């Protein structure tokens, strides 16, 4: 019987793997630091808070990521196989308690700091008198409904849904309230709070406007309100951020933020078209 001495020494493999880890760290940091895919600037106060929170989280987790990966790379090389005998290590309870507690404190603190932005979107009600708009999502279009001059939404029912007849919201034709405005784009006045009531006719869609830093799922059978105050006049893309079928990539509309007077003008125009 021939005993073969096992191969010793893993210098090359350890060096290659350590270098790979270092390259991974450098590439990852570069992707974030170089702002290769920057977000367009936020146009709401809440959007700025969300950006701040995101930057803070990225810095904290980024520093930990870099330190942890570089330590790993160093360990891989430092403790490579040089023919030494392996040793059993029992671990350290103290260390485990320390890093579990540190992680807990870190994430709880980051969470607590995000409460302001989160609460502003999800728990704090919009101001009374905010502009109310109904949003209907369906495969693969968006429609927006304004209450019209009387300030009231007409009653709707699914049996009246008819895109062909220009009634995507299913407004009851027998209703006397016929002044609702239905539009394929969202037009809102700058500096005013807007409440969107999100509804879907068929599958789950997602209302996403990058500049608002809002991304909200729309679930059939639910009416989900979101609110925001746009602070910058301009045109912004509304995208569906939920893979909702074959035409998902076409499910797109625009949000136009205009001055108060332009908004009133637009409403008047829509009302006039309604009466024709
Ligand atoms: Cu969709």
mmCIF file of C-alpha atoms and ligand atoms in Angstrom:
data_model
loop_
_atom_site.group_PDB
_atom_site.id
_atom_site.type_symbol
_atom_site.label_atom_id
_atom_site.label_comp_id
_atom_site.label_asym_id
_atom_site.label_seq_id
_atom_site.Cartn_x
_atom_site.Cartn_y
_atom_site.Cartn_z
ATOM 1 C CA UNK A 1 0.000 0.000 0.000
ATOM 2 C CA UNK A 2 1.299 3.411 -0.960
ATOM 3 C CA UNK A 3 0.522 6.350 1.238
ATOM 4 C CA UNK A 4 0.492 9.589 -0.635
ATOM 5 C CA UNK A 5 1.314 12.720 1.286
ATOM 6 C CA UNK A 6 -1.669 15.100 0.758
ATOM 7 C CA UNK A 7 -0.837 18.188 -1.232
ATOM 8 C CA UNK A 8 0.171 21.104 0.932
ATOM 9 C CA UNK A 9 0.123 24.791 0.425
ATOM 10 C CA UNK A 10 -2.717 26.798 -1.043
ATOM 11 C CA UNK A 11 -0.890 30.085 -1.546
ATOM 12 C CA UNK A 12 -2.007 30.644 -5.136
ATOM 13 C CA UNK A 13 -5.665 29.742 -4.564
ATOM 14 C CA UNK A 14 -5.811 31.927 -1.440
ATOM 15 C CA UNK A 15 -4.170 34.856 -3.243
ATOM 16 C CA UNK A 16 -6.543 34.589 -6.205
ATOM 17 C CA UNK A 17 -9.596 34.422 -3.984
ATOM 18 C CA UNK A 18 -8.412 37.347 -1.821
ATOM 19 C CA UNK A 19 -7.790 39.435 -4.929
ATOM 20 C CA UNK A 20 -11.234 38.519 -6.241
ATOM 21 C CA UNK A 21 -12.785 39.778 -3.002
ATOM 22 C CA UNK A 22 -10.831 43.042 -3.187
ATOM 23 C CA UNK A 23 -11.897 43.528 -6.834
ATOM 24 C CA UNK A 24 -15.518 42.875 -5.817
ATOM 25 C CA UNK A 25 -15.316 45.555 -3.116
ATOM 26 C CA UNK A 26 -13.682 48.101 -5.434
ATOM 27 C CA UNK A 27 -16.245 47.508 -8.219
ATOM 28 C CA UNK A 28 -19.201 47.729 -5.842
ATOM 29 C CA UNK A 29 -17.957 50.950 -4.229
ATOM 30 C CA UNK A 30 -17.265 52.418 -7.675
ATOM 31 C CA UNK A 31 -20.811 51.690 -8.909
ATOM 32 C CA UNK A 32 -22.294 53.642 -5.989
ATOM 33 C CA UNK A 33 -19.658 56.386 -5.768
ATOM 34 C CA UNK A 34 -19.703 57.199 -9.488
ATOM 35 C CA UNK A 35 -23.510 57.671 -9.534
ATOM 36 C CA UNK A 36 -23.747 55.713 -12.764
ATOM 37 C CA UNK A 37 -27.544 55.503 -12.597
ATOM 38 C CA UNK A 38 -28.559 58.613 -10.664
ATOM 39 C CA UNK A 39 -32.152 59.173 -9.548
ATOM 40 C CA UNK A 40 -33.726 62.371 -10.876
ATOM 41 C CA UNK A 41 -33.972 65.006 -8.090
ATOM 42 C CA UNK A 42 -36.885 64.662 -5.667
ATOM 43 C CA UNK A 43 -39.723 67.205 -5.970
ATOM 44 C CA UNK A 44 -41.305 66.826 -2.519
ATOM 45 C CA UNK A 45 -40.097 67.418 1.041
ATOM 46 C CA UNK A 46 -40.745 63.785 1.859
ATOM 47 C CA UNK A 47 -38.707 62.813 -1.203
ATOM 48 C CA UNK A 48 -35.721 64.715 0.215
ATOM 49 C CA UNK A 49 -36.103 63.007 3.608
ATOM 50 C CA UNK A 50 -36.198 59.636 1.871
ATOM 51 C CA UNK A 51 -33.014 60.538 -0.042
ATOM 52 C CA UNK A 52 -31.288 61.559 3.209
ATOM 53 C CA UNK A 53 -32.326 58.315 4.872
ATOM 54 C CA UNK A 54 -31.149 56.327 1.856
ATOM 55 C CA UNK A 55 -27.757 58.069 1.829
ATOM 56 C CA UNK A 56 -27.292 57.504 5.559
ATOM 57 C CA UNK A 57 -28.223 53.813 5.301
ATOM 58 C CA UNK A 58 -25.924 53.420 2.305
ATOM 59 C CA UNK A 59 -22.989 55.025 4.141
ATOM 60 C CA UNK A 60 -23.439 52.917 7.280
ATOM 61 C CA UNK A 61 -23.966 49.615 5.488
ATOM 62 C CA UNK A 62 -21.315 50.537 2.872
ATOM 63 C CA UNK A 63 -18.599 51.077 5.497
ATOM 64 C CA UNK A 64 -19.499 47.802 7.217
ATOM 65 C CA UNK A 65 -19.534 45.992 3.853
ATOM 66 C CA UNK A 66 -16.075 47.289 2.890
ATOM 67 C CA UNK A 67 -14.530 46.499 6.293
ATOM 68 C CA UNK A 68 -16.091 43.028 6.448
ATOM 69 C CA UNK A 69 -15.090 42.025 2.906
ATOM 70 C CA UNK A 70 -11.524 43.347 3.210
ATOM 71 C CA UNK A 71 -11.125 41.557 6.555
ATOM 72 C CA UNK A 72 -12.381 38.380 4.889
ATOM 73 C CA UNK A 73 -9.900 38.796 2.027
ATOM 74 C CA UNK A 74 -7.059 39.272 4.491
ATOM 75 C CA UNK A 75 -8.138 36.268 6.595
ATOM 76 C CA UNK A 76 -8.335 34.019 3.526
ATOM 77 C CA UNK A 77 -4.750 34.857 2.635
ATOM 78 C CA UNK A 78 -3.333 35.059 6.168
ATOM 79 C CA UNK A 79 -4.691 31.667 7.245
ATOM 80 C CA UNK A 80 -4.061 29.801 3.992
ATOM 81 C CA UNK A 81 -2.983 26.206 4.109
ATOM 82 C CA UNK A 82 0.758 26.090 4.779
ATOM 83 C CA UNK A 83 0.819 22.534 5.964
ATOM 84 C CA UNK A 84 -0.097 23.471 9.532
ATOM 85 C CA UNK A 85 -2.481 21.331 11.564
ATOM 86 C CA UNK A 86 -6.104 22.457 11.670
ATOM 87 C CA UNK A 87 -7.311 23.546 15.087
ATOM 88 C CA UNK A 88 -10.829 23.311 16.470
ATOM 89 C CA UNK A 89 -12.177 26.654 17.602
ATOM 90 C CA UNK A 90 -15.155 26.751 19.899
ATOM 91 C CA UNK A 91 -16.269 30.308 19.094
ATOM 92 C CA UNK A 92 -16.991 33.119 21.504
ATOM 93 C CA UNK A 93 -20.304 33.790 23.200
ATOM 94 C CA UNK A 94 -19.198 37.303 24.085
ATOM 95 C CA UNK A 95 -18.426 38.147 20.453
ATOM 96 C CA UNK A 96 -21.750 36.718 19.278
ATOM 97 C CA UNK A 97 -23.693 38.734 21.834
ATOM 98 C CA UNK A 98 -21.729 41.877 20.907
ATOM 99 C CA UNK A 99 -22.337 41.702 17.159
ATOM 100 C CA UNK A 100 -25.974 40.646 17.505
ATOM 101 C CA UNK A 101 -26.621 43.581 19.851
ATOM 102 C CA UNK A 102 -24.704 45.977 17.594
ATOM 103 C CA UNK A 103 -26.766 44.888 14.560
ATOM 104 C CA UNK A 104 -30.000 45.217 16.543
ATOM 105 C CA UNK A 105 -29.116 48.718 17.760
ATOM 106 C CA UNK A 106 -27.982 49.813 14.294
ATOM 107 C CA UNK A 107 -31.095 48.670 12.430
ATOM 108 C CA UNK A 108 -33.488 49.860 15.136
ATOM 109 C CA UNK A 109 -31.835 53.297 15.076
ATOM 110 C CA UNK A 110 -31.991 53.527 11.260
ATOM 111 C CA UNK A 111 -35.634 52.415 11.402
ATOM 112 C CA UNK A 112 -36.467 55.000 14.064
ATOM 113 C CA UNK A 113 -34.825 57.728 12.000
ATOM 114 C CA UNK A 114 -36.984 56.797 8.993
ATOM 115 C CA UNK A 115 -40.214 57.104 10.976
ATOM 116 C CA UNK A 116 -40.752 60.756 10.037
ATOM 117 C CA UNK A 117 -40.787 60.115 6.268
ATOM 118 C CA UNK A 118 -42.749 56.873 6.632
ATOM 119 C CA UNK A 119 -45.373 58.439 8.893
ATOM 120 C CA UNK A 120 -45.749 61.443 6.589
ATOM 121 C CA UNK A 121 -46.733 59.121 3.739
ATOM 122 C CA UNK A 122 -48.676 56.411 5.556
ATOM 123 C CA UNK A 123 -50.006 57.673 8.897
ATOM 124 C CA UNK A 124 -50.494 61.416 8.673
ATOM 125 C CA UNK A 125 -53.731 62.408 6.934
ATOM 126 C CA UNK A 126 -53.666 64.917 4.107
ATOM 127 C CA UNK A 127 -54.780 68.468 4.883
ATOM 128 C CA UNK A 128 -58.511 69.135 4.496
ATOM 129 C CA UNK A 129 -59.246 70.600 1.091
ATOM 130 C CA UNK A 130 -56.455 68.666 -0.623
ATOM 131 C CA UNK A 131 -57.081 67.925 -4.304
ATOM 132 C CA UNK A 132 -58.732 64.508 -4.665
ATOM 133 C CA UNK A 133 -58.031 62.394 -7.743
ATOM 134 C CA UNK A 134 -59.182 58.842 -8.466
ATOM 135 C CA UNK A 135 -56.656 56.667 -10.283
ATOM 136 C CA UNK A 136 -57.748 53.619 -12.256
ATOM 137 C CA UNK A 137 -55.047 51.205 -13.347
ATOM 138 C CA UNK A 138 -55.760 48.467 -15.845
ATOM 139 C CA UNK A 139 -53.884 46.370 -18.394
ATOM 140 C CA UNK A 140 -52.215 48.539 -19.744
ATOM 141 C CA UNK A 141 -53.362 52.106 -19.199
ATOM 142 C CA UNK A 142 -53.824 54.735 -16.535
ATOM 143 C CA UNK A 143 -56.883 56.945 -16.088
ATOM 144 C CA UNK A 144 -57.405 59.828 -13.690
ATOM 145 C CA UNK A 145 -60.730 61.213 -12.489
ATOM 146 C CA UNK A 146 -61.393 64.652 -11.025
ATOM 147 C CA UNK A 147 -64.679 65.465 -9.286
ATOM 148 C CA UNK A 148 -65.494 68.362 -11.628
ATOM 149 C CA UNK A 149 -66.984 71.757 -10.661
ATOM 150 C CA UNK A 150 -69.387 70.330 -8.031
ATOM 151 C CA UNK A 151 -66.442 68.883 -6.074
ATOM 152 C CA UNK A 152 -68.149 65.479 -5.820
ATOM 153 C CA UNK A 153 -67.329 62.191 -7.498
ATOM 154 C CA UNK A 154 -70.191 60.569 -9.399
ATOM 155 C CA UNK A 155 -71.205 57.079 -8.207
ATOM 156 C CA UNK A 156 -69.547 54.180 -10.030
ATOM 157 C CA UNK A 157 -70.066 50.444 -10.421
ATOM 158 C CA UNK A 158 -68.015 47.768 -12.208
ATOM 159 C CA UNK A 159 -70.963 46.831 -14.470
ATOM 160 C CA UNK A 160 -70.600 50.203 -16.203
ATOM 161 C CA UNK A 161 -66.884 49.775 -16.969
ATOM 162 C CA UNK A 162 -66.481 50.514 -20.661
ATOM 163 C CA UNK A 163 -63.214 51.708 -22.122
ATOM 164 C CA UNK A 164 -64.767 51.739 -25.605
ATOM 165 C CA UNK A 165 -67.389 54.274 -24.469
ATOM 166 C CA UNK A 166 -64.863 56.393 -22.614
ATOM 167 C CA UNK A 167 -66.063 55.246 -19.213
ATOM 168 C CA UNK A 168 -63.045 53.494 -17.673
ATOM 169 C CA UNK A 169 -64.238 54.332 -14.136
ATOM 170 C CA UNK A 170 -67.691 52.834 -14.619
ATOM 171 C CA UNK A 171 -69.569 56.041 -13.806
ATOM 172 C CA UNK A 172 -73.268 55.273 -13.384
ATOM 173 C CA UNK A 173 -74.892 56.722 -16.574
ATOM 174 C CA UNK A 174 -78.180 57.318 -14.722
ATOM 175 C CA UNK A 175 -76.412 59.536 -12.185
ATOM 176 C CA UNK A 176 -77.181 63.248 -12.376
ATOM 177 C CA UNK A 177 -73.576 64.049 -11.478
ATOM 178 C CA UNK A 178 -72.152 64.156 -14.998
ATOM 179 C CA UNK A 179 -69.377 66.696 -14.551
ATOM 180 C CA UNK A 180 -66.551 64.343 -13.506
ATOM 181 C CA UNK A 181 -63.396 64.869 -15.546
ATOM 182 C CA UNK A 182 -61.599 61.779 -16.828
ATOM 183 C CA UNK A 183 -58.097 62.183 -18.235
ATOM 184 C CA UNK A 184 -55.337 59.839 -19.427
ATOM 185 C CA UNK A 185 -52.711 62.093 -17.807
ATOM 186 C CA UNK A 186 -52.411 63.413 -14.280
ATOM 187 C CA UNK A 187 -52.341 67.203 -14.023
ATOM 188 C CA UNK A 188 -51.773 68.767 -10.593
ATOM 189 C CA UNK A 189 -51.093 72.277 -9.311
ATOM 190 C CA UNK A 190 -47.671 73.014 -7.839
ATOM 191 C CA UNK A 191 -47.389 73.470 -4.053
ATOM 192 C CA UNK A 192 -50.769 71.923 -3.334
ATOM 193 C CA UNK A 193 -51.382 68.651 -1.580
ATOM 194 C CA UNK A 194 -52.793 65.920 -3.818
ATOM 195 C CA UNK A 195 -54.528 62.746 -2.685
ATOM 196 C CA UNK A 196 -54.610 59.872 -5.145
ATOM 197 C CA UNK A 197 -57.070 57.041 -4.572
ATOM 198 C CA UNK A 198 -55.486 54.069 -6.309
ATOM 199 C CA UNK A 199 -57.668 51.336 -7.769
ATOM 200 C CA UNK A 200 -57.122 48.485 -10.206
ATOM 201 C CA UNK A 201 -59.594 46.708 -12.454
ATOM 202 C CA UNK A 202 -57.727 43.524 -13.124
ATOM 203 C CA UNK A 203 -54.331 42.610 -11.663
ATOM 204 C CA UNK A 204 -51.833 44.170 -9.269
ATOM 205 C CA UNK A 205 -50.221 47.291 -10.737
ATOM 206 C CA UNK A 206 -47.897 49.781 -9.086
ATOM 207 C CA UNK A 207 -47.977 53.573 -9.233
ATOM 208 C CA UNK A 208 -44.396 54.812 -9.512
ATOM 209 C CA UNK A 209 -43.120 58.346 -10.013
ATOM 210 C CA UNK A 210 -39.400 58.566 -9.365
ATOM 211 C CA UNK A 211 -39.384 62.269 -8.503
ATOM 212 C CA UNK A 212 -42.038 61.713 -5.819
ATOM 213 C CA UNK A 213 -40.050 58.810 -4.375
ATOM 214 C CA UNK A 214 -43.402 57.022 -4.204
ATOM 215 C CA UNK A 215 -43.979 53.486 -5.323
ATOM 216 C CA UNK A 216 -47.317 52.045 -4.289
ATOM 217 C CA UNK A 217 -48.883 48.737 -5.249
ATOM 218 C CA UNK A 218 -52.462 48.906 -6.528
ATOM 219 C CA UNK A 219 -54.516 45.888 -5.534
ATOM 220 C CA UNK A 220 -57.827 44.917 -7.206
ATOM 221 C CA UNK A 221 -60.721 45.349 -4.772
ATOM 222 C CA UNK A 222 -58.876 47.909 -2.640
ATOM 223 C CA UNK A 223 -58.854 51.691 -2.654
ATOM 224 C CA UNK A 224 -55.391 52.780 -1.522
ATOM 225 C CA UNK A 225 -54.855 56.491 -0.849
ATOM 226 C CA UNK A 226 -51.458 58.185 -1.137
ATOM 227 C CA UNK A 227 -50.720 61.869 -0.785
ATOM 228 C CA UNK A 228 -47.916 64.245 -1.697
ATOM 229 C CA UNK A 229 -47.196 67.907 -2.371
ATOM 230 C CA UNK A 230 -45.230 68.484 -5.603
ATOM 231 C CA UNK A 231 -42.965 71.529 -5.339
ATOM 232 C CA UNK A 232 -41.561 71.806 -8.850
ATOM 233 C CA UNK A 233 -43.330 72.551 -12.125
ATOM 234 C CA UNK A 234 -42.489 70.005 -14.798
ATOM 235 C CA UNK A 235 -43.392 66.763 -16.542
ATOM 236 C CA UNK A 236 -42.710 63.472 -14.818
ATOM 237 C CA UNK A 237 -43.133 59.893 -15.963
ATOM 238 C CA UNK A 238 -45.726 57.694 -14.317
ATOM 239 C CA UNK A 239 -44.700 54.081 -14.636
ATOM 240 C CA UNK A 240 -46.211 50.798 -13.627
ATOM 241 C CA UNK A 241 -43.619 49.141 -11.399
ATOM 242 C CA UNK A 242 -45.331 45.785 -11.147
ATOM 243 C CA UNK A 243 -44.953 43.172 -13.877
ATOM 244 C CA UNK A 244 -48.646 43.100 -14.810
ATOM 245 C CA UNK A 245 -48.749 41.269 -18.134
ATOM 246 C CA UNK A 246 -47.403 41.294 -21.677
ATOM 247 C CA UNK A 247 -47.991 45.032 -22.196
ATOM 248 C CA UNK A 248 -46.474 46.027 -18.850
ATOM 249 C CA UNK A 249 -43.654 47.987 -20.515
ATOM 250 C CA UNK A 250 -46.241 50.122 -22.323
ATOM 251 C CA UNK A 251 -48.139 51.017 -19.156
ATOM 252 C CA UNK A 252 -47.024 54.600 -18.927
ATOM 253 C CA UNK A 253 -48.505 58.038 -18.401
ATOM 254 C CA UNK A 254 -47.348 61.539 -17.445
ATOM 255 C CA UNK A 255 -47.756 63.664 -14.366
ATOM 256 C CA UNK A 256 -47.806 67.356 -15.246
ATOM 257 C CA UNK A 257 -47.146 69.722 -12.369
ATOM 258 C CA UNK A 258 -48.376 73.161 -13.432
ATOM 259 C CA UNK A 259 -49.022 76.559 -11.861
ATOM 260 C CA UNK A 260 -52.348 77.100 -10.085
ATOM 261 C CA UNK A 261 -53.631 79.301 -12.960
ATOM 262 C CA UNK A 262 -52.601 76.765 -15.609
ATOM 263 C CA UNK A 263 -54.341 74.088 -13.572
ATOM 264 C CA UNK A 264 -57.592 76.070 -13.475
ATOM 265 C CA UNK A 265 -57.266 76.690 -17.206
ATOM 266 C CA UNK A 266 -56.805 72.962 -17.851
ATOM 267 C CA UNK A 267 -59.842 72.113 -15.689
ATOM 268 C CA UNK A 268 -61.980 74.632 -17.610
ATOM 269 C CA UNK A 269 -60.821 73.130 -20.904
ATOM 270 C CA UNK A 270 -61.728 69.626 -19.744
ATOM 271 C CA UNK A 271 -65.114 70.797 -18.512
ATOM 272 C CA UNK A 272 -65.799 72.431 -21.872
ATOM 273 C CA UNK A 273 -64.859 69.213 -23.689
ATOM 274 C CA UNK A 274 -67.147 67.305 -21.341
ATOM 275 C CA UNK A 275 -70.127 69.403 -22.324
ATOM 276 C CA UNK A 276 -69.640 68.859 -26.048
HETATM 277 CU CU1 LIG B 1 -49.338 47.559 -14.668
#
